mmCIF file of C-alpha atoms and ligand atoms in Angstrom:
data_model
loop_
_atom_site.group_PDB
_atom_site.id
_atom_site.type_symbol
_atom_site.label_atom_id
_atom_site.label_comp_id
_atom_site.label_asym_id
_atom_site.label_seq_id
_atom_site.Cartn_x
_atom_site.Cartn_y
_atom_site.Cartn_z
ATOM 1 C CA UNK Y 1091 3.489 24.637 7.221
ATOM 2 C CA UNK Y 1092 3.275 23.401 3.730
ATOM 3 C CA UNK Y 1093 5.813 20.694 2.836
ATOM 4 C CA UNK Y 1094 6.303 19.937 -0.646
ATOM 5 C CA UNK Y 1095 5.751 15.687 -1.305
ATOM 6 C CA UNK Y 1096 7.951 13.489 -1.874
ATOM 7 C CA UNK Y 1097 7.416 10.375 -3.568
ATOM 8 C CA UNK Y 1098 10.259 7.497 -3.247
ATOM 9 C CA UNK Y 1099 10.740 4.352 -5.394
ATOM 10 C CA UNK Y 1100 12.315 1.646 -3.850
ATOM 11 C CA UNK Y 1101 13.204 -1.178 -6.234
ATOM 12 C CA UNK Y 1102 15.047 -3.315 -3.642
ATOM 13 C CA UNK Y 1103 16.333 -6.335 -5.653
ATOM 14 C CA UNK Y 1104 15.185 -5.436 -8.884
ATOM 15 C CA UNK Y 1105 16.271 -2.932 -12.127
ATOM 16 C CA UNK Y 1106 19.553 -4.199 -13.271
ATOM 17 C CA UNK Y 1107 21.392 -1.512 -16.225
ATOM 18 C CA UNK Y 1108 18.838 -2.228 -19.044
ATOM 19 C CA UNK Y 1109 15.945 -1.736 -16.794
ATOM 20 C CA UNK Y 1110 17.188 1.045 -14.977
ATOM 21 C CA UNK Y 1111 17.706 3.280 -18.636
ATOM 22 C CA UNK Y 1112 14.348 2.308 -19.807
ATOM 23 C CA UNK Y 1113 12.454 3.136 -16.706
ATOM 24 C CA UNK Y 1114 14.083 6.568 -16.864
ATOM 25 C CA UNK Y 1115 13.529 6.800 -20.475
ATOM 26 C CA UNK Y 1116 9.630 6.283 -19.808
ATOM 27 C CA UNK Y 1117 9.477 8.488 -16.766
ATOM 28 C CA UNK Y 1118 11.260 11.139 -18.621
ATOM 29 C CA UNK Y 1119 8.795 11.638 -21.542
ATOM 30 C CA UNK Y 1120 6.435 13.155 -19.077
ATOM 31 C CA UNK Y 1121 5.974 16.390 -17.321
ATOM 32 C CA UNK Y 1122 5.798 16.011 -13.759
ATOM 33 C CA UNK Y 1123 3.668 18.317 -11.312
ATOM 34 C CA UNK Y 1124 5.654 21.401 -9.994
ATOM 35 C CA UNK Y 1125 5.089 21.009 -6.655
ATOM 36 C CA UNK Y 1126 6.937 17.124 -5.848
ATOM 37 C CA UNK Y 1127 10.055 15.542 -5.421
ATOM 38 C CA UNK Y 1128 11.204 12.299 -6.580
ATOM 39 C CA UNK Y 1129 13.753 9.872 -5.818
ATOM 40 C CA UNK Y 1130 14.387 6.673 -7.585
ATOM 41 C CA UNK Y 1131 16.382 3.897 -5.345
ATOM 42 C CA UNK Y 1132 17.407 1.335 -7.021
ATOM 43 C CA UNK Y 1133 20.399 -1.327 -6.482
ATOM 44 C CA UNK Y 1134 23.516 -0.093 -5.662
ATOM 45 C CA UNK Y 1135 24.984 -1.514 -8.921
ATOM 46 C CA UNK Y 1136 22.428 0.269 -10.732
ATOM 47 C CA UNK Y 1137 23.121 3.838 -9.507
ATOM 48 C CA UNK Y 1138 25.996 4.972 -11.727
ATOM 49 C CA UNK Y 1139 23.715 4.423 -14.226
ATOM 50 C CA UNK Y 1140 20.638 5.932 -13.119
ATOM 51 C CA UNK Y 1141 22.713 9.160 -12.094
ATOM 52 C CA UNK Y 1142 24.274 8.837 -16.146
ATOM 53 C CA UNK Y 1143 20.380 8.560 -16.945
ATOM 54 C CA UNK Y 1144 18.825 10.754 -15.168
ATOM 55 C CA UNK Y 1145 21.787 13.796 -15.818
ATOM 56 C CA UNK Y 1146 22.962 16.617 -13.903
ATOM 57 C CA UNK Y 1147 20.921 19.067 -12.491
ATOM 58 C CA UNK Y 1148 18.269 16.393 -13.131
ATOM 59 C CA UNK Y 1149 14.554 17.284 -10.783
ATOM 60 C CA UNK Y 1150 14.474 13.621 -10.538
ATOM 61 C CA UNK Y 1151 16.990 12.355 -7.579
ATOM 62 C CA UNK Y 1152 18.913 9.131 -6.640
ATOM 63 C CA UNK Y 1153 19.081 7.447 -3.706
ATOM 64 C CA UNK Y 1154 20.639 4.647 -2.402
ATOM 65 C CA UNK Y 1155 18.726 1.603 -0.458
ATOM 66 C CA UNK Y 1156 21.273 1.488 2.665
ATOM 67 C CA UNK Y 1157 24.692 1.932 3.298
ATOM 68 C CA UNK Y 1158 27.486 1.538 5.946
ATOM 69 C CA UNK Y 1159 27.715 3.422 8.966
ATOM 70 C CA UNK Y 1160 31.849 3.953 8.892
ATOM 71 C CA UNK Y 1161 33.478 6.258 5.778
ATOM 72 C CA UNK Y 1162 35.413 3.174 4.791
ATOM 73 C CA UNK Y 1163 37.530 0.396 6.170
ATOM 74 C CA UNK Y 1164 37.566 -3.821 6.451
ATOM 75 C CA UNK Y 1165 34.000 -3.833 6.079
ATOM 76 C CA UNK Y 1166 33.306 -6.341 3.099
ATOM 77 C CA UNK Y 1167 30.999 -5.934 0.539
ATOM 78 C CA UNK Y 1168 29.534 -2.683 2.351
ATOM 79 C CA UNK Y 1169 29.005 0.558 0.427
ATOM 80 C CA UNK Y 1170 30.010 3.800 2.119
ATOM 81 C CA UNK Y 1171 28.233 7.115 1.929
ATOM 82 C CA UNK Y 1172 31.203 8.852 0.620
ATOM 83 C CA UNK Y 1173 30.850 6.301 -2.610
ATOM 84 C CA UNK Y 1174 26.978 6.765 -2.724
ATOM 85 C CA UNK Y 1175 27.827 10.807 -3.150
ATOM 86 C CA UNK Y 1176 30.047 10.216 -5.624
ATOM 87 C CA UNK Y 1177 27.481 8.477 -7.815
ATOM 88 C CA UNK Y 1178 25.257 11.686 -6.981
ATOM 89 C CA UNK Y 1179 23.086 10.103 -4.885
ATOM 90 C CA UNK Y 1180 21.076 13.076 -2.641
ATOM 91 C CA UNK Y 1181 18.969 10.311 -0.077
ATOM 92 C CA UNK Y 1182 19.748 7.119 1.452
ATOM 93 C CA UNK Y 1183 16.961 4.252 2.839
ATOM 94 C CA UNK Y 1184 18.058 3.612 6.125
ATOM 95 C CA UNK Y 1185 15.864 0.553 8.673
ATOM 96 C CA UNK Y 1186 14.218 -0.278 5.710
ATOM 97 C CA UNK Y 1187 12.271 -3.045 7.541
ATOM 98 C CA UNK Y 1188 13.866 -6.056 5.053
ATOM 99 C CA UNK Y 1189 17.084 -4.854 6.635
ATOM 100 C CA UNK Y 1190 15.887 -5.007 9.964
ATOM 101 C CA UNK Y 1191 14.119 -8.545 9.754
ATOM 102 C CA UNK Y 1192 16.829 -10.103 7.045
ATOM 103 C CA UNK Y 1193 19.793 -8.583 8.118
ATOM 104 C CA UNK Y 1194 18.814 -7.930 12.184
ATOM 105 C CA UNK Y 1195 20.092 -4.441 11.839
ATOM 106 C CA UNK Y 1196 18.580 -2.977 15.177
ATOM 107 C CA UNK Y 1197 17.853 0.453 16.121
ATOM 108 C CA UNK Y 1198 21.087 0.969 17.599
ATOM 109 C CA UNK Y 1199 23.016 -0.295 14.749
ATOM 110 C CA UNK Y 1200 20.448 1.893 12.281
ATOM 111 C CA UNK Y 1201 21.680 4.950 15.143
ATOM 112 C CA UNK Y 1202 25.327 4.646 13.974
ATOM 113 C CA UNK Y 1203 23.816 4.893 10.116
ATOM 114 C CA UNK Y 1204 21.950 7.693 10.454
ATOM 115 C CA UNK Y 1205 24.672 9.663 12.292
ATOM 116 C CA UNK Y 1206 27.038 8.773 9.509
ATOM 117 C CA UNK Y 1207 24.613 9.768 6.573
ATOM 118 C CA UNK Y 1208 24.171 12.827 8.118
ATOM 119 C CA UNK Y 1209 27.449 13.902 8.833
ATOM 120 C CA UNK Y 1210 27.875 13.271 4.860
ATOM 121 C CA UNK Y 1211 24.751 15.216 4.203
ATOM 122 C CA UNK Y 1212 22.639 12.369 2.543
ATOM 123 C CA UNK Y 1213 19.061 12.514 3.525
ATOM 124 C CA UNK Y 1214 18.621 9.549 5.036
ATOM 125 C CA UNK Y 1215 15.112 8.270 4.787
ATOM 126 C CA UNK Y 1216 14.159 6.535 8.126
ATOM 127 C CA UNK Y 1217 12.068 3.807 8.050
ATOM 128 C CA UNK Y 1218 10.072 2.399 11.302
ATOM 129 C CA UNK Y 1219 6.687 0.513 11.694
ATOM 130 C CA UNK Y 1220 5.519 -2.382 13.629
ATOM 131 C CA UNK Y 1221 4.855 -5.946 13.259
ATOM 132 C CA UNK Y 1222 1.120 -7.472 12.681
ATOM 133 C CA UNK Y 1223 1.804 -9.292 15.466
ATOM 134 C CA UNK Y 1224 2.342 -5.782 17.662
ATOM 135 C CA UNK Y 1225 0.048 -4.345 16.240
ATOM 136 C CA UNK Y 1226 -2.657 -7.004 17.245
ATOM 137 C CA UNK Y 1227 -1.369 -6.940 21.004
ATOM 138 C CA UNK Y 1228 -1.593 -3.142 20.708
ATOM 139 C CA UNK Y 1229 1.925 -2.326 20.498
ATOM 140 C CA UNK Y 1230 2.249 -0.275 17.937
ATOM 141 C CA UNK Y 1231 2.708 3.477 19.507
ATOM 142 C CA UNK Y 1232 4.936 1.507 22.013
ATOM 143 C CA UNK Y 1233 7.139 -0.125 18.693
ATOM 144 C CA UNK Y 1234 7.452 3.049 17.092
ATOM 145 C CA UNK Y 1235 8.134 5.663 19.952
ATOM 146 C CA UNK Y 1236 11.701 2.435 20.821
ATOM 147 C CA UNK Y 1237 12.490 3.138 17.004
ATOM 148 C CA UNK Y 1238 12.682 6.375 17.453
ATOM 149 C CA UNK Y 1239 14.109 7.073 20.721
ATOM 150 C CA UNK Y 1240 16.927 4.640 20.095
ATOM 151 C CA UNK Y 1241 17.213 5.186 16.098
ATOM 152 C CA UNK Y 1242 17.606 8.904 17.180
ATOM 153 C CA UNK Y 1243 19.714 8.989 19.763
ATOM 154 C CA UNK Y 1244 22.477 11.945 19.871
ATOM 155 C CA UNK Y 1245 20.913 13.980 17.098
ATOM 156 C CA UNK Y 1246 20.600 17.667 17.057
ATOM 157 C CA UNK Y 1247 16.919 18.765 16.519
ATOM 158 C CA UNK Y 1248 18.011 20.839 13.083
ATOM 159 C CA UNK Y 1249 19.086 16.991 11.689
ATOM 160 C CA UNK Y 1250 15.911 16.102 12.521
ATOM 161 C CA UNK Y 1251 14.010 18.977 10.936
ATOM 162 C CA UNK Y 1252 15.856 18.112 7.889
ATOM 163 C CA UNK Y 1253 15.250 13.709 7.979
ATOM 164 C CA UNK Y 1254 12.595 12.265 6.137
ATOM 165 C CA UNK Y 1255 10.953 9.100 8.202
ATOM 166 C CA UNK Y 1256 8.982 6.581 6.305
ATOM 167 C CA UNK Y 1257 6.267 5.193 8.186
ATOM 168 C CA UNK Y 1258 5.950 1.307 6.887
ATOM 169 C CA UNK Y 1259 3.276 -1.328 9.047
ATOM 170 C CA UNK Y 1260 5.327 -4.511 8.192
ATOM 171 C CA UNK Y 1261 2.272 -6.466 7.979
ATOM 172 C CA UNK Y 1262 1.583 -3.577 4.510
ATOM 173 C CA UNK Y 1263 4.712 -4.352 2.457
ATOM 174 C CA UNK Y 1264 4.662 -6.351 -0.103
ATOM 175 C CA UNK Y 1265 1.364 -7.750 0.905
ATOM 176 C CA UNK Y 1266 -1.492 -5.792 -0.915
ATOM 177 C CA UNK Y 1267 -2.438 -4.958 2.424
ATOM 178 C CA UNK Y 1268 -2.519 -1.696 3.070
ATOM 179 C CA UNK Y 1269 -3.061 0.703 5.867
ATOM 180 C CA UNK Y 1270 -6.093 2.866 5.748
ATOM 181 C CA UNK Y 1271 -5.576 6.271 5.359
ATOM 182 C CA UNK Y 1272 -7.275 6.867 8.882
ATOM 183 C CA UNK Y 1273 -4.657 4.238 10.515
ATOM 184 C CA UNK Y 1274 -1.541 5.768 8.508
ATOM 185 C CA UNK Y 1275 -2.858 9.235 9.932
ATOM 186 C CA UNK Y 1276 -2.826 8.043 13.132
ATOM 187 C CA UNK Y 1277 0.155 6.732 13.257
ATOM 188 C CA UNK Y 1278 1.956 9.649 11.661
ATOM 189 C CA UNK Y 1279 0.497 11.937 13.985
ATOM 190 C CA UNK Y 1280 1.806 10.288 16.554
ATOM 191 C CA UNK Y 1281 5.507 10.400 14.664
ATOM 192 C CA UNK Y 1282 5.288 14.026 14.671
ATOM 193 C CA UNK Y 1283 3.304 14.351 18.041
ATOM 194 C CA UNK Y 1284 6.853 12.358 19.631
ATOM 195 C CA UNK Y 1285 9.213 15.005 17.273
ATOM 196 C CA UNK Y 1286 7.516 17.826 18.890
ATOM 197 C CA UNK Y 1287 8.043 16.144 22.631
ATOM 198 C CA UNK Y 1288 11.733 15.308 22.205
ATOM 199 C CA UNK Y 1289 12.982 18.229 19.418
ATOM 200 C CA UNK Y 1290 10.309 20.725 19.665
ATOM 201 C CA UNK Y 1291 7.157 21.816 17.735
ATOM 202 C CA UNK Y 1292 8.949 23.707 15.398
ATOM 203 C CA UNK Y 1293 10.956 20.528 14.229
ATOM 204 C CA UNK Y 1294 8.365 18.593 14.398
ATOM 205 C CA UNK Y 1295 6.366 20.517 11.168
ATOM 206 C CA UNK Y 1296 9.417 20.259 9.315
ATOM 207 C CA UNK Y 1297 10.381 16.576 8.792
ATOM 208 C CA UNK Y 1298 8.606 14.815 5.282
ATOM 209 C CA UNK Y 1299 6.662 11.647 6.913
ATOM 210 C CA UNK Y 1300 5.857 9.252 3.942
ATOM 211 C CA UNK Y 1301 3.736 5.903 4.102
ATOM 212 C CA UNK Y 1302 4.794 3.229 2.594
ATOM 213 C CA UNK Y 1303 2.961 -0.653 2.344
ATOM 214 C CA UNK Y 1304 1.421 -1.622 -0.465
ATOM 215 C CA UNK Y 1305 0.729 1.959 -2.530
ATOM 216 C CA UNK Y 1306 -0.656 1.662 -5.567
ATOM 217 C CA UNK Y 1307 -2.042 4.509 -7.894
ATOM 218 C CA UNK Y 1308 -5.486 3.708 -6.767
ATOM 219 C CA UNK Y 1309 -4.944 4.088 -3.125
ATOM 220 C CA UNK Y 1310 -2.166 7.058 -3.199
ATOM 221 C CA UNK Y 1311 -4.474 9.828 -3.253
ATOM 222 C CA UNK Y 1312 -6.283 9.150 -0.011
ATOM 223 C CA UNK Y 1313 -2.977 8.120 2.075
ATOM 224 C CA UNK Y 1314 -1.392 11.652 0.508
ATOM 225 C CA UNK Y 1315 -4.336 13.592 1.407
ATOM 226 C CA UNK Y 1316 -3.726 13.374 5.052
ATOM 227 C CA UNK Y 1317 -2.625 16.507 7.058
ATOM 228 C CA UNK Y 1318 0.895 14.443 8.283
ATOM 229 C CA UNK Y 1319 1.564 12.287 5.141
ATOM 230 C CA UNK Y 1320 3.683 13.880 3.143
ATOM 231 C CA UNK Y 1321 4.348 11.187 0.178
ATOM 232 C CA UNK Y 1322 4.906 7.960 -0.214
ATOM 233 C CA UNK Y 1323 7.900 5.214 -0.606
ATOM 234 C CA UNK Y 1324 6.429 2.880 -3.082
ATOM 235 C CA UNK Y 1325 7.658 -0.523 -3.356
ATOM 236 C CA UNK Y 1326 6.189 -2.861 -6.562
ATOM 237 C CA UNK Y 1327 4.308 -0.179 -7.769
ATOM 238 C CA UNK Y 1328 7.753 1.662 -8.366
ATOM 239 C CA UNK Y 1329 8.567 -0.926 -10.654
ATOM 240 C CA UNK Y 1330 6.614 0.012 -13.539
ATOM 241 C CA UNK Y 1331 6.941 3.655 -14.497
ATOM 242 C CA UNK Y 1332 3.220 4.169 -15.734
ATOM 243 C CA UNK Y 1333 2.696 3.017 -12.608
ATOM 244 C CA UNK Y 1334 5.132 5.291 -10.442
ATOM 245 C CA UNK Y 1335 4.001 8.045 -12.911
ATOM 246 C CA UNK Y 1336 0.347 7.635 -11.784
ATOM 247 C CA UNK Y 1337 0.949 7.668 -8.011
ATOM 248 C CA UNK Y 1338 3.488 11.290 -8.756
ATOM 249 C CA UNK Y 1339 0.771 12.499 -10.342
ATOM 250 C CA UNK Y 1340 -1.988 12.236 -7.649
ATOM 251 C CA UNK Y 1341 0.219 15.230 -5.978
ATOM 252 C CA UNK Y 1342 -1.250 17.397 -8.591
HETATM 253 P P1 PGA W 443 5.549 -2.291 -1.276
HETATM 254 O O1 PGA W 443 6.958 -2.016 -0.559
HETATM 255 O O2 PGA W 443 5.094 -1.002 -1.880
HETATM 256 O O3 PGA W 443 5.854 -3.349 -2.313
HETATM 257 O O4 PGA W 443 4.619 -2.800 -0.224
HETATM 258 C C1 PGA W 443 7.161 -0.821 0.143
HETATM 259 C C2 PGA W 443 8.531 -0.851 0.758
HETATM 260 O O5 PGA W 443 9.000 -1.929 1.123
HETATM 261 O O6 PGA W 443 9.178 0.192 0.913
#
């Protein structure tokens, strides 16, 4: 099973208008391999632009960095999917792990998300990784099988097969720390070791698993070279688009 890579930029709170047409102005003036995918995320305010940037048809997609899990309603300040579509956005972040620390958005809360994005056909990109803290009492496998049993819950194994799940160690992001590509392996077997148990093998080959934590363009081409990473969701780097350029291109 070959799946085609997929390489995410997540600018969290970064990228406002200005930013957001000269990063796409940059990224544009080069050719990018055949055989990826790429999604810029950036702020919700900067998406109407991006989607004006980037044009239609564009091989470059948007994608939003969360969203609501009701179509709309007394929900201040939330974003629905329905709104995200409309701005041509194709994927959505969902348990990013700044979500889940800063906001306490739980795995049953991120359940009600994922259904919703779904049902709108987004791709929702599902994040889960553990704590340094689980990690050092040998938790990990435990951490990630809850996130996915309960962030999962009442799914049909075809949504599945169509999900992308990022695979982010919390103690990685933002912290120039990052996972070696024998750990990330490891873990992402495991990912798609639990798909096969729960959904089946079949849905289990079919799912993109990216890594995310601290990828830069020097360390992108190991992580990506693993049989069960499939791309990356790139923080910082992102932010610079010789930068993001450099890590696309290691999918050559
Ligand atoms: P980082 O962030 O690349 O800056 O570590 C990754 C992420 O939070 O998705």
């Amino acid at each position: 099973m070959t799946r085609t890579p997929l390489i995410v930029a997540n600018w969290k709170m970064n990228h406002g208008l200005d930013e957001t047409i000269k990063f796409v102005a940059e990224i544009s003036r080069s050719t990018l391999p055949d055989k990826v995918e790429v999604v810029l995320c950036p702020p919700y305010t900067s998406l109407h632009t991006l989607s004006v940037a980037l044009g239609e048809g564009a091989t470059i997609k948007a994608g939003a960095q969360n969203c609501h899990f009701e179509i709309k309603g007394a929900y201040t300040g939330e974003v629905s999917v329905e709104f995200l579509k409309e701005l041509s956005c194709e994927y959505v972040i969902i348990g990013h792990s700044e979500r889940r620390q800063y906001f306490k958005e739980d795995n049953k809360f991120l359940n009600k998300k994922l259904h919703c994005a779904i049902e709108a056909k987004l791709i929702p990109i599902y994040c889960i990784g553990e704590l340094e803290s689980e990690r050092e009492s040998g938790d990990t496998f435990n951490v990630i099988a809850r996130q996915m049993q309960e962030g999962l819950a009442g799914l049909a194994k075809d949504q599945i097969g169509e999900m992308v799940f990022a695979y982010e160690p919390v103690w990685a992001i933002g912290t120039g720390k990052t996972a070696t590509p024998e750990i990330a392996q490891e873990v992402h077997a495991f990912i798609r070791k639990w798909i096969a148990t729960n959904f089946g093998t079949l849905y289990a080959e079919l799912p993109r698993i990216l890594y995310g934590g601290s990828v830069t363009p020097d360390n992108a081409g190991a992580l990506i070279a693993q049989r069960d990473i499939d791309g990356a969701l790139v923080g910082g780097a992102s932010l610079s688009a010789s930068n993001f350029l450099k890590i696309i291109s290691v999918c050559r």
